[in-house]
Amino acid sequence: MSRHTARDMRWHKEKRRDEEGKLRHPADSVAWKEFDKMYPDFAADPRNVRLGLASDGFNPFGNMSTSYSTWPVVIIPYNLPPWMCMKKPFSLLTLLIPGPRAPGRDMDVFLRPLIDELKELWEKGVETYDKMTESLFNLRAAVMWTINDFPAYANLSGWSTKGFLACPICNKHTPYKKLTNKIGYIGHRCFLPMNHPWRKDTNKDTFDGKREMRPPPKELSGDDILAQFEDIRPSRPGKHPKNKDTRRKRNANELNWTKKSIFFELEYWSKLKLRHNLDVMHIEKNICDSIVGTLLHIDGKSKDTYKARLDLRNMKIKKDLWITERGNGVIDFPAAEYVLTPAQCRDICEFFISVTFPDGYAANIARNVHVEDGKLLGLKSHDCHVLLQRVLPVGIRKYLKKRVCTPLMELSHFFQQICAKTLSVAELDKLEIDIVLILCKLEKIFPPAFFDIMVHLAVHLPREAKLGGPVGYRWMYPIERLLGTYKKYVRNKARPEGSIAEAYISYEALTYCSMYLTDVETTFNRPERYGDGPAPNGNISIFSHKVRPTGKGVMVELSKEQFEVATWFIFNNCDEIETYLNEHRELLQAESPENLERRHRESFPEWFKWRVTTLYDAGLISKEMYVLAQGPDRRTLQYSGCTVNGVRWAIKQMERSHTTQDSGVVTLGSHGDEPFNFYGSLTSVVQLKFQGGYNVILFQCHWYNTLDRKRKVDYHLMSVNVNTRWYTNDPYVYATQADKVFYLDDTKLGHPWKVVQKIQYRHVWDVLEREEDDNEAPLEEEENDEESDEEVDEINLEVQVDDEETSDSLCREDVGPETITLSRAGIERTVVDDNDFIDDNFIDDDALMEDGISSGEGEMESQLPQTRGKKIRKLKFKLPPPPEVTAAPHLTSKAQLTPNLQPTAAPQNTSSSQQIARPQSTPASQPMTRTQPTPASQLTPTPQPIRLAHHRVLAPQPSPPSHAFVTTPPQKRAAQCPTSLNSAITPEPSDASQSRASPPYQEIAPQQSATQNGGDSDSTLLCTKRKRGKSIGKGTLDLMSANGGKKLIVVWDPDHWVPSDKTVSKKFTSEIGITIRGYAPVCYGGWSKIKPDTKRKLREKLETLFEVDLHHPKVLAYVDGIMATAYTQFKWRLHNHYKESGTYERARAKLPNPDLWNSRPLEHWHWLCDNLYSNEGYMEVCATNAQNRDQQESTHRGGAMPFIQHALQAAKEGGKPISFIDNYENMYQDAEHKWVSEAKRVRHEKMKQKREDVKAKLIEEAQEGTPIESIEVALNDEIAIMVEECGRKGGKVQGLGAFPRLDISSSSSSSMPINSEWNEMKGNLQKLTSTVSCLESENAKLKSMLRAIFSKLNGSDDINCDADDSSAQETDGIEGTDDFSND
């Protein structure tokens, strides 16, 4: 053994202190000690190795769509101390079982060479050199247990973890109940004492309505298990198709055994108390997912499903929660007390977002929260660990009744205690009783489907903790991290196992060499993430604290009061001067006992200085004591944070800009004569300087009042009022005396109450060690002192048994039952979405595939939304060519864009109001199926009433022939899409004004029948009933009517090129959406893939209603942008229709709403269903985009109007100059002037500050005499500031859209030269203009003088004077113009 590890391999016996009743290391466990008793010869030599064997499968490619599973087998030595045990350098990769398939029950075949070596290490041993003693010895090794998740438990142990007897501990006595489509592991009353009252409970509203008289399952010994192996039939390993044993059925005597594990070949294996560990990590994660999924009613995660309610009815229990059938496949689903309402789900998600953790403690769970949907998705195992133990108990108390909340709080506290680094045997005995009561309470509340095998396994965790010690040495967290490292080793994806093996051998060689390299940075001497810095060289305790300040130190001189408080704290808390404190107190006591403490505090510093100076002059004390007596300097350095013992601290003020919380402080002190924990927050890190370069670091804290009357205790949680102040005259504490806590908002009490959460970092261990000459157990006094420290302010949650029989219903009284419908595919929840309006803030699945289906060739890519600092990821998949599209539907030329409006006689039995007749569709054929597609030539449209999305349904009349358009002259604007893609609309008449006038708007009267419309009642209903928010063009027609039937004129802002009139702008945008829904083709991946000719015809459609110059490049860019957005939303609505249909068959057979599909060909819808919406690649794109939509920042409140247009409108209404930064505030505040998010408010403050900085520089550069009020920051500079703060994506500012001339640099520093250069050019232009004016004046004088001279020379004032003058003026004017333009 290496000299660097030889001593550590003896630690478990020579350095570890064995404290009775405490479990801090596996060596403290029952299994370890029993093994030592059975094999004393093995235990005699501490160098013999105790091993843990771990195995699990992982995908080496990191691509879950590729089915591949590699299984490494790792052994871990437990002789090492906690800070070395379970770490990567000391974990040995012994086997690497190759893929692509998991070994399954054939695991023993691959373990054979390892088992043979383990047998040799146990029976014979290996001769090994011990560098510490410089001698040879016989090294032996034994496997104590295996570490695995629950599926791997079956592979290693041979006991199948599926089916009725899935629990390997309960064995054949596993309590279970067969449910509708699964197995519920209920009946935990069998673990209660036989005389417990709950065993006799037959109330059908609590348990299953039956008595429970079964005894607890018997704990099987190794001999019992060997006896069960006698009934197992031998089987051949391997997965060859001809191997009949791969599909053989077990008989009843075999129970769930699939094989006799190869580990039983080890002599000691059957005698072990604990052979295979239940993984607490996965058990905790699965239970957390079940609880959160059920509370928030998350699809796929909730255990409160339709079939779960059927189980209640089949078992005849909890009648209030039974589903009620109405008929026609409609049922009522009663709301349960254990399911939150949608509003409560959103509230608790807001609470989750507000949670911040200390640095390095946990990930930011706010990234997994979807507030609008009220969901919490994508949690990792450690997220669930923290959520279940720390966050969830705080959040649910406000929303759940006590009978539902109490067992969840107790379950959370149970996992918090079972996962502690130091366990108490007495506490584990209590937990073993408590978990049975907790599970029984949960059975009284949740349906049987909630209790899967992972919930049941929690009942065995306290037993295994007593046998094996703390769970930190037996769970999968370090193994999973190790598998992640192995996955990174894969470089050659054709040979993943070879890559891992080569990289591991190289790593082992480097690890060994690094033990002997001290002058270079290696794994063993690498600085910690937050190192404490070099150790001080002081001998006095307060001068030897290892504290490293962080941030920039600010020199601050303390006031007299602050200096006296800090000095007294240092003297009063220094152990080395305790004798001087007592001596001074005795002197004062002898003088007078009055105001002893006050006098002692005020006079001690001067007396101590005099006393130590006298002793130092006599050479009786050290220099350090003399320096301490002189006191610190009043000039201090104050920092924003520091690092102590590898823990990062930051002051409270820093949390405003951080996503972590590092200011929570708790320290043990005394209040009165009793020990007391003081809670507060760190406000400053103060460094006091002494002579000789000595320093002392103090924490200046704000203490909260936590007396019994000033704090609240609910369950095991303590809440403090953060607005209170306490001990304001004693704010200091040594940095090494402070422990970290963090605070969570108390949802039950509200602001300013916060719940205190104590934490212990992973790199901090509570382990006792012996000194070199200490061979006995710790002194009893030391134990008592430590226990007293731990018990201060400790709140334990007692699990109570409610003997009173409750009859409270589990059905919510404040929420009515939910109505759902049954279908062949299962359950479809009916969701009515009335938010059917254009939203420019959503991200569409189709629009993100702009490289999509133009010709059907190539690849379709989805480019996820880009955010600052994130790399764009692309998803690609192939698609077949779409149906032939020669032009946009119903568009062939500009002449065909306007409907034919001809006068006709009004039909009989109708009023003189204007009416539109629409063609009828032919009957539909049988809906197509996916397996047998119908040829396109045989397709006919589905019979549905046709109604254009951009026309309001007017008073009904008998239908005319399907090929004609009939209207009365001249007021009505009418248009109809033909049923064929290539059909054209009849050209408009020559009198354009006749076709532009709009009639008075008329709504269909309620009393009119379907027969009046010439169709059936269903058609009439579809034509008349509309959802809220769909634009149909009525407002545009009304404006045209008010304008005398003329086109609406779109006036453009000359600086920014957006419509300046708010009313016309809205109608213009609305008409663009109507045009897209009515005419745009659907078989394209995005707007950019539509042919230019089709886009031109769509734009020309707007010219029938608006006076707009579509040839101007700025106008064209604006219209194309709005059309692209409208096309994106149109395609998104089509995809929504597909998803709401539930199944592929129903979606394919049902066309979208006629006002959305608008008589497009049926084969186009079938193409979308067959090739796009059902494509796996497309579905992956949609899922990824949905996740990105949920993670995007809060959207603005501006609707569909562009940001610049809002800014122009705000400037016009307020009479102020336009300002983009000021408009940002209007866009991201609601009607009550509240910000949509704190991040937006902070961003706006930063932008305003930067604008002020730019203005200050402009004022400095301005010429003397320039009025300050006339100096304003240019819009170009505001854009630069907003680009820097908000980020940019292409030609747009993120969250704001496109800006004019967005070609400037995104850094604010570049805006300064641009602005100053512009001002300089502007000044030069003014000077040049003034010069030109002077020259023109002089030129006029010269010309008048020349005319006078010319007149005298010719002798007449009229000789060619006018002609010459005219010519001269014309020439001068031309020359003057040219000169000015050149200047």
XYZ file of C-alpha atoms in Angstrom, residues 280 284 361 385-391 393-394 409-423 427 431 471 475 716-717 742 756-760 794-797:
43
model
C -32.816 6.102 -0.567
C -37.097 9.734 -2.160
C -26.375 23.653 -1.644
C -34.275 15.599 -2.212
C -34.235 19.298 -1.335
C -37.824 19.923 -2.405
C -39.304 17.162 -0.257
C -37.244 17.903 2.837
C -37.002 21.694 2.799
C -39.317 23.486 0.391
C -43.393 21.444 3.764
C -43.179 25.235 3.893
C -45.104 17.141 6.949
C -44.267 14.042 8.983
C -43.025 12.220 5.871
C -40.797 15.175 5.022
C -39.379 15.224 8.534
C -38.819 11.466 8.343
C -36.611 11.761 5.257
C -34.816 14.728 6.778
C -33.858 12.616 9.778
C -33.065 9.418 7.899
C -30.668 11.297 5.572
C -28.717 12.953 8.388
C -24.952 12.461 8.513
C -25.113 11.485 12.164
C -27.831 9.042 13.218
C -34.035 8.041 17.017
C -38.517 6.425 13.139
C -27.335 6.482 4.104
C -27.054 5.543 -1.678
C -41.173 21.179 12.957
C -40.795 24.573 11.277
C -31.456 30.150 4.771
C -35.687 29.066 9.076
C -33.909 26.139 7.431
C -30.662 24.836 8.906
C -28.224 23.107 6.586
C -25.015 21.129 6.714
C -34.065 21.744 18.208
C -37.696 21.177 17.205
C -38.801 17.568 16.832
C -42.033 16.597 15.135
